[in-house]
XYZ file of C-alpha atoms in Angstrom:
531
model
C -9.317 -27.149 -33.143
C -10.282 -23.638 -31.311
C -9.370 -23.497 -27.945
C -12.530 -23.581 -26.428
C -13.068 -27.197 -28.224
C -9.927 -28.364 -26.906
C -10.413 -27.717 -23.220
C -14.070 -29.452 -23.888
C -11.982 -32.231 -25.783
C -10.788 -33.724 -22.273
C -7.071 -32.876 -23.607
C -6.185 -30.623 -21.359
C -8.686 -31.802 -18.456
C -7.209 -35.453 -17.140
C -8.679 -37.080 -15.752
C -12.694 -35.989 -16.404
C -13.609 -37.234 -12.815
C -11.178 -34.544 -11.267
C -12.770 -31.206 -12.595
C -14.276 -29.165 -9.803
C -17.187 -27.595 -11.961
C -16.015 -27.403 -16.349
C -18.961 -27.441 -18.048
C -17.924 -30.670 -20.413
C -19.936 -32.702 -22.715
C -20.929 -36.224 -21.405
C -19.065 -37.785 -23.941
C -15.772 -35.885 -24.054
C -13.364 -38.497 -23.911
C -11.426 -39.343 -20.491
C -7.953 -39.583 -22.224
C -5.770 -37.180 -24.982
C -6.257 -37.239 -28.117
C -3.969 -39.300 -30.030
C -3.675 -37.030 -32.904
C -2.613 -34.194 -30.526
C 1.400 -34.000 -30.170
C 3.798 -32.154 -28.004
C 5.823 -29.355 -29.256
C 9.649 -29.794 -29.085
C 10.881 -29.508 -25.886
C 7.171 -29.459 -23.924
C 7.920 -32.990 -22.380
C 11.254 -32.940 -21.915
C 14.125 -30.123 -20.295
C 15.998 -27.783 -22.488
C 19.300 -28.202 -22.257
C 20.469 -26.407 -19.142
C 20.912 -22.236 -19.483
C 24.036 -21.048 -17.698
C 22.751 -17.740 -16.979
C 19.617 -19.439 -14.992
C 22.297 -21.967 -13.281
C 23.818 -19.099 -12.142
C 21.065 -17.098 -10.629
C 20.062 -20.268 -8.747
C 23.421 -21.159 -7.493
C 23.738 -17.894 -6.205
C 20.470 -17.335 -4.481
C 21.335 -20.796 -3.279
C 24.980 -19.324 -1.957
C 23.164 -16.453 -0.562
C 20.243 -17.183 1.404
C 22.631 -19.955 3.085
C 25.260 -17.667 3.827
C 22.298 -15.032 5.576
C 21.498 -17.714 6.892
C 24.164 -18.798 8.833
C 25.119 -15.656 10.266
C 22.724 -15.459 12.999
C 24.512 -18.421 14.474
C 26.154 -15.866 17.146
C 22.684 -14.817 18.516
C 22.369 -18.800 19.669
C 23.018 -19.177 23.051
C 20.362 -20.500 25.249
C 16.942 -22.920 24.097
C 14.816 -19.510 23.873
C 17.157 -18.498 21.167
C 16.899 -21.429 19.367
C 13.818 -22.092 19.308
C 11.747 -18.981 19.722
C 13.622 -16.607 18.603
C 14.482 -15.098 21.645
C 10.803 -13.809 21.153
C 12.285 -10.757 19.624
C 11.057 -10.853 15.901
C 8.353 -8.054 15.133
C 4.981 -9.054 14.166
C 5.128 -8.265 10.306
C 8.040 -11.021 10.466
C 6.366 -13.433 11.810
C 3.040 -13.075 9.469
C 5.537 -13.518 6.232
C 7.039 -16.179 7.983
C 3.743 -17.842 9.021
C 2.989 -17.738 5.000
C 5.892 -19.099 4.226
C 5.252 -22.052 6.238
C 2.284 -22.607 5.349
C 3.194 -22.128 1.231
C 5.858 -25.111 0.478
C 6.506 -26.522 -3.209
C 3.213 -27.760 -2.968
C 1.557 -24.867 -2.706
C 3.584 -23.361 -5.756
C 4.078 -26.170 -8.162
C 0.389 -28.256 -6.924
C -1.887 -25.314 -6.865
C -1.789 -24.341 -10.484
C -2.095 -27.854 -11.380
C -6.063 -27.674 -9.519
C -7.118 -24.726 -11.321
C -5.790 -26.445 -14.356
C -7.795 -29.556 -14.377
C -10.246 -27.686 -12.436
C -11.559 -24.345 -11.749
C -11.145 -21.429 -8.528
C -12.893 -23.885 -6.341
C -9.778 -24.684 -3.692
C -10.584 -20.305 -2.824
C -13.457 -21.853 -0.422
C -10.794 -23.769 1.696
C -9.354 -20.657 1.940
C -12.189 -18.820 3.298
C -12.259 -21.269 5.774
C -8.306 -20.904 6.954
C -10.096 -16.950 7.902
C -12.669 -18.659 10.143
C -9.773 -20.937 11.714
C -8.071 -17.987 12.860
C -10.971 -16.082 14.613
C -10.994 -19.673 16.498
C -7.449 -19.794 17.189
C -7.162 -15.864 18.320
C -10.351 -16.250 20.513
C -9.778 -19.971 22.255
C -5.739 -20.953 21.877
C -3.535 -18.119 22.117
C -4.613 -17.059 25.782
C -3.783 -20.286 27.089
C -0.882 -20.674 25.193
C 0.663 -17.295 26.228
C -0.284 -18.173 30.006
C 3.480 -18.777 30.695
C 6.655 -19.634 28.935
C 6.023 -22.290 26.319
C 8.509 -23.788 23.897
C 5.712 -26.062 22.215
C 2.489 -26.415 21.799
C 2.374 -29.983 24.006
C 3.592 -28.073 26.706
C -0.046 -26.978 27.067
C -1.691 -30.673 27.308
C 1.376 -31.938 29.999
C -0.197 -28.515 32.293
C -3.780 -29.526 31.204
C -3.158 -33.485 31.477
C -0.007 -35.226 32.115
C 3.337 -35.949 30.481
C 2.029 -39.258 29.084
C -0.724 -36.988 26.853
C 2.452 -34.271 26.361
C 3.973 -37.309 24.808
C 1.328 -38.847 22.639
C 0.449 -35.288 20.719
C 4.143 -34.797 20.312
C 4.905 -37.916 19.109
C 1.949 -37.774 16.835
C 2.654 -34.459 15.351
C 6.673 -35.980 14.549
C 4.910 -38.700 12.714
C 2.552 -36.194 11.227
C 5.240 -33.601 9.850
C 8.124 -35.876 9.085
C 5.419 -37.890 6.739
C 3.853 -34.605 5.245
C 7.188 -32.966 5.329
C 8.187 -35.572 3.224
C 6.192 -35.342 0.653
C 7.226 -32.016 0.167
C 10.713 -32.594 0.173
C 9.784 -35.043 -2.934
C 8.036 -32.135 -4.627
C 11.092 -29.970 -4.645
C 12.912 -32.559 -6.378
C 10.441 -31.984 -9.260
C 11.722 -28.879 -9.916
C 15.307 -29.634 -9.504
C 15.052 -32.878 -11.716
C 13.568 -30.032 -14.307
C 16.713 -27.231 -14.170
C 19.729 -29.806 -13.771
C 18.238 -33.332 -15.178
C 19.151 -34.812 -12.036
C 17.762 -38.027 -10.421
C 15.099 -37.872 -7.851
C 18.318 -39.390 -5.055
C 20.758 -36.520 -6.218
C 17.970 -32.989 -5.781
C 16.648 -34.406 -2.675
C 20.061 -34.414 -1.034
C 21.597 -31.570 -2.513
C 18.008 -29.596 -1.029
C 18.189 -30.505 2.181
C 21.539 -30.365 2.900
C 21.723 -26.410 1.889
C 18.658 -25.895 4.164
C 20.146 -27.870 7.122
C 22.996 -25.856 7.145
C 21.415 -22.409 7.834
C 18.710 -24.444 9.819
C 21.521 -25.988 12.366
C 23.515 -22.490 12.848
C 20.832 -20.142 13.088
C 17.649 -21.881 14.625
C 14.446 -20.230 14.534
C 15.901 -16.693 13.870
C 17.296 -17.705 10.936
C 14.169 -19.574 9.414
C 11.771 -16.356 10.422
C 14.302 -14.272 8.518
C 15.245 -16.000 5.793
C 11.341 -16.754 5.609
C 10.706 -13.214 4.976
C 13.568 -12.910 1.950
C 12.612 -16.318 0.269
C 8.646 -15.228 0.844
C 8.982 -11.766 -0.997
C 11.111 -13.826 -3.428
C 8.763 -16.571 -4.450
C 5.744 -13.974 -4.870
C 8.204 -11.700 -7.206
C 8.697 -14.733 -9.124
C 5.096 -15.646 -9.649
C 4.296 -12.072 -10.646
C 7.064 -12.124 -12.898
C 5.630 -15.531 -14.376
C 2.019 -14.658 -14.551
C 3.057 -11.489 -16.712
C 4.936 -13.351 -19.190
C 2.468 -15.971 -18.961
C 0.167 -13.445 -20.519
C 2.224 -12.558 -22.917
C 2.679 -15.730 -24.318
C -1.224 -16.094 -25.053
C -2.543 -14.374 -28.269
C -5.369 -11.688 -26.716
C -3.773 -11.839 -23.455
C -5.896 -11.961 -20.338
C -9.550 -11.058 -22.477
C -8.806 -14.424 -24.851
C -7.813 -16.299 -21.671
C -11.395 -14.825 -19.948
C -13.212 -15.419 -23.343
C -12.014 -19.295 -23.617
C -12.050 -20.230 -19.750
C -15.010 -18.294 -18.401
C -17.880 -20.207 -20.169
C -16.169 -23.443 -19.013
C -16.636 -22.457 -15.605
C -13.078 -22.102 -14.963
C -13.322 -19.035 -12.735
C -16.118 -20.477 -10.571
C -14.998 -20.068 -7.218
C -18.513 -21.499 -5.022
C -20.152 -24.642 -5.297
C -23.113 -24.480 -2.985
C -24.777 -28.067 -4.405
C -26.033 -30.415 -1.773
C -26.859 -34.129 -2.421
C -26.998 -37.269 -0.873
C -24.271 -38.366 1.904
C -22.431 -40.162 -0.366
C -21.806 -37.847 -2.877
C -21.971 -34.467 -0.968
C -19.006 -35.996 1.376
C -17.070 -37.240 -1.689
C -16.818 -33.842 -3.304
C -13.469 -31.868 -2.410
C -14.031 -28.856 -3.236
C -17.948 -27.639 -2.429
C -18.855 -24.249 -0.369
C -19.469 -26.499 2.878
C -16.305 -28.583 2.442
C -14.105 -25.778 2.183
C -15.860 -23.354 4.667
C -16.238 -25.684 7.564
C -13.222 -28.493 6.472
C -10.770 -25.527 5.825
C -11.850 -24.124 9.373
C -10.702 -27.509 11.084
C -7.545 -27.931 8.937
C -6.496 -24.861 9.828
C -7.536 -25.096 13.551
C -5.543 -27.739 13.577
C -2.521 -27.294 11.991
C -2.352 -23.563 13.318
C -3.610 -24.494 16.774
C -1.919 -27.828 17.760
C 1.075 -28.436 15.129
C 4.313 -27.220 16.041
C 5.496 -26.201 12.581
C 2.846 -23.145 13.025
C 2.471 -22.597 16.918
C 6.367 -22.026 17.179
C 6.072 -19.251 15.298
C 2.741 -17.701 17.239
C 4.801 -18.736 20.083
C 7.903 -16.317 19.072
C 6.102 -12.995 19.363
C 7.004 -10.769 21.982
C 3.259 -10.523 22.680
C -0.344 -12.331 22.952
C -1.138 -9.258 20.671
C 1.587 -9.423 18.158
C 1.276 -12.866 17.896
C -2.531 -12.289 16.868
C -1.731 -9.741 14.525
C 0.538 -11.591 12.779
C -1.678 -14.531 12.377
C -4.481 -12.332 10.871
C -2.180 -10.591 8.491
C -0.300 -13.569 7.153
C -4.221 -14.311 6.088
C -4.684 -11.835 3.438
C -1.212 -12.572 2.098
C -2.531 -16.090 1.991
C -5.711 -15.672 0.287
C -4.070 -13.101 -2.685
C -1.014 -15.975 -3.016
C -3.716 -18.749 -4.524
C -5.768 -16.922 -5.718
C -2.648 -15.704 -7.786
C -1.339 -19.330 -8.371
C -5.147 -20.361 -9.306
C -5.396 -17.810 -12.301
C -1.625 -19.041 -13.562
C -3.494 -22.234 -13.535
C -6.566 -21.327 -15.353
C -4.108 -19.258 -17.909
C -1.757 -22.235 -18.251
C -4.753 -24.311 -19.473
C -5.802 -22.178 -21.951
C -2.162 -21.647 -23.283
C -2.046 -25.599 -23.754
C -5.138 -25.501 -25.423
C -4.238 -22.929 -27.684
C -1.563 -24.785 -29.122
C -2.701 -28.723 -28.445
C 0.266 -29.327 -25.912
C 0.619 -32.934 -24.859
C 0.352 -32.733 -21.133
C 3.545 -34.029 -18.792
C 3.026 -37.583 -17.635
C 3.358 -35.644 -13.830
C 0.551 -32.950 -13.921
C 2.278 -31.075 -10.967
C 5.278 -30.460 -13.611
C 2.738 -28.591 -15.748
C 3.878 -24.997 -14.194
C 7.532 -25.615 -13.600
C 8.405 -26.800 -17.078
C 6.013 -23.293 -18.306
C 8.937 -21.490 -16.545
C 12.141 -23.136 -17.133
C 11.017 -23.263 -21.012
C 9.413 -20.340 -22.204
C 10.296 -17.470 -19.785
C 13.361 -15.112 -20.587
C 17.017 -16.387 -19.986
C 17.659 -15.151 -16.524
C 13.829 -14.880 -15.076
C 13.246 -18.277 -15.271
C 16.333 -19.044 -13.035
C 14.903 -16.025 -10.723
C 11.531 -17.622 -10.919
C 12.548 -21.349 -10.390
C 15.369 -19.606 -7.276
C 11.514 -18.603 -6.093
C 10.101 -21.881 -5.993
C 12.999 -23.485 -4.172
C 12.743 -20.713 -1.496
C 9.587 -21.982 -0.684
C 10.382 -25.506 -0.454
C 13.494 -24.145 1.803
C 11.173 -22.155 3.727
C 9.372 -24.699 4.785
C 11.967 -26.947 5.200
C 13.662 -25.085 7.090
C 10.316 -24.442 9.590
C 9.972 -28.496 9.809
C 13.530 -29.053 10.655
C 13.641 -26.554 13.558
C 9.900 -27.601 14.452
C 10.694 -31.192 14.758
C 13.858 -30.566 16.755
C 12.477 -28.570 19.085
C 9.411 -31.181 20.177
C 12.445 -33.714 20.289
C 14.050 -31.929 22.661
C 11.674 -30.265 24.735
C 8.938 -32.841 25.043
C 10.983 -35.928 24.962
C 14.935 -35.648 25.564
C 14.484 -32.691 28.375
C 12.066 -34.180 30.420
C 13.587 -37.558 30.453
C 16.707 -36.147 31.462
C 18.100 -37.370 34.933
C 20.857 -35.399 34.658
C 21.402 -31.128 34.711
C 23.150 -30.060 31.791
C 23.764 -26.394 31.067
C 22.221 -24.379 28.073
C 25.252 -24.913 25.772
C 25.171 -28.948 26.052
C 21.290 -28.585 25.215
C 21.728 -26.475 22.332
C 24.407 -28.674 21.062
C 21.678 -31.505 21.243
C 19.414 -29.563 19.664
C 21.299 -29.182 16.642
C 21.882 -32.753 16.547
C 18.475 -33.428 16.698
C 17.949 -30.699 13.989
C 20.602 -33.126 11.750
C 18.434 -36.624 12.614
C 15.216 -35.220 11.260
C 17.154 -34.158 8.296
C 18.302 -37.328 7.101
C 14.519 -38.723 7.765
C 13.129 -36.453 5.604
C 15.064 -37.626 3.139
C 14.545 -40.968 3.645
C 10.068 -40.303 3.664
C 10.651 -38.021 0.438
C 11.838 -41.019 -1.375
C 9.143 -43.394 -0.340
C 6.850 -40.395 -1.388
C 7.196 -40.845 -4.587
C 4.519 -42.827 -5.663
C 1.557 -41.252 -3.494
C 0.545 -39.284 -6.501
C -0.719 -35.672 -6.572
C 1.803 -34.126 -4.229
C -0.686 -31.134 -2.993
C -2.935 -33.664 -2.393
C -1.031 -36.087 -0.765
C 0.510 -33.622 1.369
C -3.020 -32.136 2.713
C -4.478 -35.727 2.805
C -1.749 -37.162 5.207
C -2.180 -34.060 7.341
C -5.758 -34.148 7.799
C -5.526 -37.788 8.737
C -3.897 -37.120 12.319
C -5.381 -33.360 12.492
C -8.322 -34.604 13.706
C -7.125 -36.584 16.956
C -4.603 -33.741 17.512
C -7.267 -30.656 17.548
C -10.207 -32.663 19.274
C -8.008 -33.552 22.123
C -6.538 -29.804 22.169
C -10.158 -28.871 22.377
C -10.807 -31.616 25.130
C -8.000 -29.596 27.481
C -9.653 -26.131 26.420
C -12.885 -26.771 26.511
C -13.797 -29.751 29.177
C -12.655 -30.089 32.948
C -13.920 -33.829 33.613
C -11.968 -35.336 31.179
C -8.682 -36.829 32.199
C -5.511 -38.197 30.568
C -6.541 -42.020 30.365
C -9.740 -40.613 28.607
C -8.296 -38.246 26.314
C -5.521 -40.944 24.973
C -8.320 -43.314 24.405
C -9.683 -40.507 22.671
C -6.883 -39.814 20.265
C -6.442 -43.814 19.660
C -10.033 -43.738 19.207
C -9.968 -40.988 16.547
C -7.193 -42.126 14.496
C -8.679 -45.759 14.384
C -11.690 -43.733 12.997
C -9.708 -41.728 10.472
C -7.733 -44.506 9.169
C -10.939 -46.211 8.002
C -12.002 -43.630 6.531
C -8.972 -42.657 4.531
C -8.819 -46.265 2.889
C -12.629 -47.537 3.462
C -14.666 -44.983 2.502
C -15.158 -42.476 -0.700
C -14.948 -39.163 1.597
C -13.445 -35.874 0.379
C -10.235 -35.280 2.356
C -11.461 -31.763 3.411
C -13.806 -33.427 5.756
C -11.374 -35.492 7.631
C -10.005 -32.797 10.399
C -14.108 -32.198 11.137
C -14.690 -36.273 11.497
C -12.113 -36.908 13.333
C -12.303 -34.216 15.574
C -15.880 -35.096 16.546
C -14.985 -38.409 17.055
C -11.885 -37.908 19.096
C -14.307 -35.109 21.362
C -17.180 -37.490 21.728
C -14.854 -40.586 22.698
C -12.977 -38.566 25.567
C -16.543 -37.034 26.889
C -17.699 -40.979 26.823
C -14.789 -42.575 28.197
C -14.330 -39.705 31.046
C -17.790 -41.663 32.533
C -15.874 -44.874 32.502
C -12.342 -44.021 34.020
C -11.989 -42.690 37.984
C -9.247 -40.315 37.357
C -7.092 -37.714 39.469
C -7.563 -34.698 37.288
C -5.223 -32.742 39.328
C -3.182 -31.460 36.029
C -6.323 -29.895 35.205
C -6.352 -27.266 38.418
């Protein structure tokens, strides 16, 4: 069977319902074909290569050792959790990236482009938009002041109760999210040692909260920077050989996948409600969905504001968020084409498909690259789970502390006794990670999952951010009911309804901003945190 036939087949494509635009018969048939079979070695690990081992164990030994050593520079809060606000701009934009790029990002997004086409680019376009929002509306208020977190700004705009609520919502948010990437880097662990799911969760997160507890945020934006330039090396490296592998190189791979529509990047189809909402990826989703996500989870989420926050500078801080954009954007589209590629090397040689899609890029690079640049490539994809890891620990600790253990304190402690409680905290959130990444496990597509569980509680989070910004006669009672009000909304529509998960932050957010305008004309309040 030529190539061509076998991506029409529905072989490579599973299921049919998923593909964002492949031109495919009617009647291609929504399973594999049963006379297709798997090379040796395609479904399962080869046995494990010591020189690989050996490159991961010691970029493993290494980045933990770096970093650790910033554990001197730790003396006060600031240094903990900002930084000290002395990291340069540059730093912070890789860093930014590698928050925003986990295991998902790496292992997930090559799985789209191979079931699919270019179509998740659009969301992309729409992060750009999100940050011409964030530059022009969040970071004046948020460098009005000394902030530690972003919930800092709601106690000055509302009260402590709303400071509470959006904090408390965004620890549910990342621990769940966070979660589900923690499960995803067990993927590719399970892949390079054999071991269970229990043993490369642990093993994981224990390195990262080692380096996490000495050095705080210093040594995440730092070690960000190494394990960022890493993990972009690596899929370089991997694309190259990738190439290599395919007979023709990249003109077969354009000849087979470009009449399929695999490098369609814009969908600009309208159609009814039901089934213009229900489509993922489309030109509007992406555009105006990816502009909320990223409102959201750059604007109001801690994981990303703590790192705006650590500038020395309002205008640092903006160039860093612009730049870490056009990293962004050439990072998928990079892990797109490996996807597309990937595809066509499956169909050239009618490759059984892994019963996990998402293992679909890892097993390409622990089996068929080089002794020695596979372990480099697969020490690449566990920098960017520790990456962001790393981020969520120190993110999660520092809301813990700062919007819930500080301000219910009774009792002065110096800054020694509070940094000692903030690496404690930094341990707690490590273990429940852990515990979410194992319940993770069955919420399928782990890109997917990740961005849907976000996007759930985005929405209440950015339209009540945008009810402190943008509104003076709405007060605290009115924006909680607002949030409640939101994410009542949102979980309907996650389990009720057929709607595309790129279109939650947008719902919700209009809900949550049109509840707290409504219920400001039913509650009397003092709106004195508002002056």
């Amino acid at each position: 069977m030529e190539p061509a036939a076998a991506l029409r087949s529905g072989s490579v494509f599973l299921p049919r319902e998923s593909l964002l635009g492949s031109r495919l018969p009617a009647d291609s048939p929504p399973h594999m074909l049963d006379c297709w079979r798997a090379p040796p070695g395609a479904l399962y690990p080869q046995s494990m290569r010591w020189t690989d081992l050996g490159v991961i164990v010691l970029y493993l030994a290494g980045i933990t050792w770096f970093g650790t050593r910033f554990r001197e520079s730790q003396k006060t809060l600031k240094d903990y959790f900002l930084g000290g606000r002395t990291a340069p701009w540059w730093a912070i934009a890789l860093s930014i990236v590698s928050a925003e790029t986990s295991t998902l990002t790496v292992i997930g997004t090559p799985a789209l482009s191979f079931q699919g086409n270019l179509g998740f680019l659009q969301v992309v376009l729409g992060y750009l938009l999100a940050r011409i929002v964030i530059s022009t509306l969040f970071l004046p208020a948020y460098f009005r002041g000394e902030m530690f977190t972003a919930y800092e700004l709601m106690r000055r705009r509302f009260g402590n109760r709303i400071r509470r609520l959006t904090a408390g919502t965004f620890l549910i948010l990342r621990a769940l999210a966070e979660g589900v990437r923690v499960f995803a880097i067990s993927i590719v662990i399970s892949i390079i040692l054999g071991t269970g799911e229990m043993t490369s969760i642990v093993v994981i997160v224990c390195l990262t909260l080692f380096y996490t507890y000495e050095g705080g945020l210093t040594a995440v934006i730092w070690t960000d920077v190494i394990q960022m330039a890493l993990y972009v090396v690596g899929a370089a490296l991997s694309f190259y050989v990738l190439l290599h592998e395919i007979p023709g190189g990249w003109q077969h791979v354009v000849a087979v996948a470009a009449p399929l529509g695999k490098f369609q990047v814009f969908d600009f189809r309208l159609a009814p409600p039901a089934i213009f909402f229900a489509r993922t990826y489309s030109f509007w989703a992406g555009i105006i969905g990816g502009c909320f996500l990223t409102t959201a989870s750059h604007g109001t989420e801690q994981l990303m504001v703590q790192r705006l926050l650590a500038a020395p500078t309002e205008a640092q801080s903006r160039a860093a968020l612009f730049a870490s954009w056009v990293v962004i954007f050439i990072q998928f589209t990079l892990f797109l084409v490996i996807g597309v590629c990937l595809a066509v090397l499956y169909a050239d040689h009618h490759w059984q498909l892994p019963g996990v899609k998402d293992k679909i890029y890892p097993l390409f690079i622990w089996q068929h690259l080089p002794a020695g640049v596979s372990g480099l490539v697969m020490a690449a994809i566990l920098a960017a789970a520790m990456s962001n890891l790393s981020a969520a620990l120190n993110a999660l600790a520092s809301t813990t502390v700062m919007d819930f253990l500080k301000p219910l304190s009774r009792a002065a402690a110096s800054d020694a006794v509070w940094l000692s409680r903030a690496r404690y905290a930094t341990v707690l959130w490590g273990a429940i990670l852990v515990a979410v990444a194992l319940i993770a496990r069955h919420w399928g597509s782990v890109l997917e999952a990740g961005l849907s569980i976000a996007s759930i509680i985005y929405g209440s989070l950015l339209g009540v951010f945008l009810l402190g910004l943008l509104t003076r006669r709405v007060g605290e009672l009115a924006a909680m009911c607002a949030m409640a009000a939101g994410l009542a909304l949102m979980l309907y529509v996650k389990f009720f309804t057929p709607i595309a998960f790129t279109w939650y932050v947008l719902i919700g957010t209009s809900a949550t901003f049109a509840a707290g305008l409504a219920a400001s004309y039913l509650f009397r309040e003092n709106r004195s945190a508002t002056k």
